[in-house]
CSV table of C-alpha atoms in Angstrom, one decimal:
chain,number,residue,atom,x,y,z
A,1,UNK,CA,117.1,154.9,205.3
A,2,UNK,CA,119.2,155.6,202.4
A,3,UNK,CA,120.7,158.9,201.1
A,4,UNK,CA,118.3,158.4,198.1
A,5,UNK,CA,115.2,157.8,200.1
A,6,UNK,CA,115.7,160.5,202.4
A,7,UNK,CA,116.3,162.9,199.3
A,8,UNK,CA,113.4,161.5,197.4
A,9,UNK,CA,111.5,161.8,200.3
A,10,UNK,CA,112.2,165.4,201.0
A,11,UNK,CA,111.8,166.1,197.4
A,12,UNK,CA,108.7,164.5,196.8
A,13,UNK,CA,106.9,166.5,199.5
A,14,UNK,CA,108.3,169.8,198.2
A,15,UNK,CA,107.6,168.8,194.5
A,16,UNK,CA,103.9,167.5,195.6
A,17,UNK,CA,102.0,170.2,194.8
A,18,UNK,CA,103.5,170.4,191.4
A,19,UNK,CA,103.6,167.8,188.6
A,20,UNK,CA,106.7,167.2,188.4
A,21,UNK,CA,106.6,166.0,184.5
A,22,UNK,CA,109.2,166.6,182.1
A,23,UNK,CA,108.1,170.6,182.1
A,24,UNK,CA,109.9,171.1,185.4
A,25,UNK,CA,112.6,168.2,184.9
A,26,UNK,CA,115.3,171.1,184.8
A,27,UNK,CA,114.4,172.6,188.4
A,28,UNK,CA,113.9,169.3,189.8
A,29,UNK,CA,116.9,167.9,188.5
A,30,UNK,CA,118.9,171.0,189.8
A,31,UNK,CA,117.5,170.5,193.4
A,32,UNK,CA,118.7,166.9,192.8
A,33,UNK,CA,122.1,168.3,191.4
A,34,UNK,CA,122.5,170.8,194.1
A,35,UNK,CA,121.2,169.1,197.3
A,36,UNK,CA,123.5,168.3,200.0
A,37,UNK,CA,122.8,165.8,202.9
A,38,UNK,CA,124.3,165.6,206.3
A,39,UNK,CA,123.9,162.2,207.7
A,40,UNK,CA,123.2,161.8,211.5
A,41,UNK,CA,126.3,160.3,212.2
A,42,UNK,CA,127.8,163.3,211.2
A,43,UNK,CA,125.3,166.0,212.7
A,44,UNK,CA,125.5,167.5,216.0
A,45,UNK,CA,121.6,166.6,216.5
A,46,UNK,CA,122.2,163.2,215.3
A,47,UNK,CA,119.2,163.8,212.8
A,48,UNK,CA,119.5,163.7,209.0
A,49,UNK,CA,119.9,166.9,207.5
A,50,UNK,CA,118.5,167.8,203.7
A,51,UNK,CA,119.0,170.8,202.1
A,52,UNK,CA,118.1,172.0,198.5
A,53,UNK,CA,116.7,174.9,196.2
A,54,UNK,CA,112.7,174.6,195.3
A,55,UNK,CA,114.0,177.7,192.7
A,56,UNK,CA,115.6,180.5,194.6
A,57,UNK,CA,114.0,179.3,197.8
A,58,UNK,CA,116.2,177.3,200.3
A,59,UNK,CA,114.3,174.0,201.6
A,60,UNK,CA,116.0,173.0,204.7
A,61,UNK,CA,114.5,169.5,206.7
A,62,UNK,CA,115.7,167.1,208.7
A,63,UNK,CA,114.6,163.2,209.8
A,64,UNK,CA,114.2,163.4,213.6
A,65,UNK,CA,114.8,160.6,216.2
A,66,UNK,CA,111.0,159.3,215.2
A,67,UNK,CA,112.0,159.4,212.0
A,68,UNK,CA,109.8,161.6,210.9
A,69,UNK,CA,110.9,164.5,207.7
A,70,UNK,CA,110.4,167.4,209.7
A,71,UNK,CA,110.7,171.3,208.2
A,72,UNK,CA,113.5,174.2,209.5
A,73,UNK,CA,110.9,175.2,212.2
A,74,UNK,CA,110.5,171.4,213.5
A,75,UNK,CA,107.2,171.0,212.3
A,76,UNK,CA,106.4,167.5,211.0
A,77,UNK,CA,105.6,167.3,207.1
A,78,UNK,CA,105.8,163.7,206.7
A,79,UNK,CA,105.6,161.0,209.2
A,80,UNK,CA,105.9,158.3,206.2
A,81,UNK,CA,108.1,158.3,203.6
A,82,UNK,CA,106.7,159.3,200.5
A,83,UNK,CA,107.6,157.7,197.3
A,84,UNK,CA,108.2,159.9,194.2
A,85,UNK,CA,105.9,159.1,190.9
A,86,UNK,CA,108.4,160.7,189.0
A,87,UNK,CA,110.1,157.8,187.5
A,88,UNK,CA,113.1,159.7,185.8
A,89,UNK,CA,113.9,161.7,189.3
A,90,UNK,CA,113.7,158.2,191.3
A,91,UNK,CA,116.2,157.0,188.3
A,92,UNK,CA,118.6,159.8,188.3
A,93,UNK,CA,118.6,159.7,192.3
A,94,UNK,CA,119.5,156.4,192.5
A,95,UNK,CA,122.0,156.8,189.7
A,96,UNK,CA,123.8,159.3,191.5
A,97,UNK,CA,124.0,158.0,194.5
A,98,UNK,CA,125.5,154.3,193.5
């Protein structure tokens, strides 16, 4: 996977419960703006690490071995990657990550 899909994977099951529309453009875009990703070749788990804000909360996940997006506490959120709906977030994602 690519440093955009794992980002818009992780974001998209934080931001699912919300509609991400152009209301909450501004905290989405700063958890885009402010996210940082470890990839595995550089972890000492060899998983993928994401971590953004959701607001003033940390979100910290990681894609495990089964590549599955999995939350601090290992639990499994996702076990397929979810695509966004958010059309200007999968935009600007990509766009910064060219």
């Amino acid at each position: 996977m690519t440093v955009p899909q794992c980002l818009l994977w992780a974001l998209s099951e934080r931001y699912s419960y919300q509609n991400a529309d152009e209301q909450s453009w501004e905290a989405l875009k700063d958890s885009i703006d402010g996210a940082k990703l470890i990839p595995a070749t550089k972890s000492s788990d060899n998983y993928v690490h994401i971590y953004f804000k959701y607001g003033s909360q940390d979100c910290n996940y990681y894609i495990d071995g089964d590549y599955d997006l999995c939350d601090e506490e290992g639990y499994v959120i996702s076990r397929y990657p979810t695509e966004f709906e958010n059309e200007k977030a999968n935009n600007y994602v990509m766009s910064r990550y060219q």
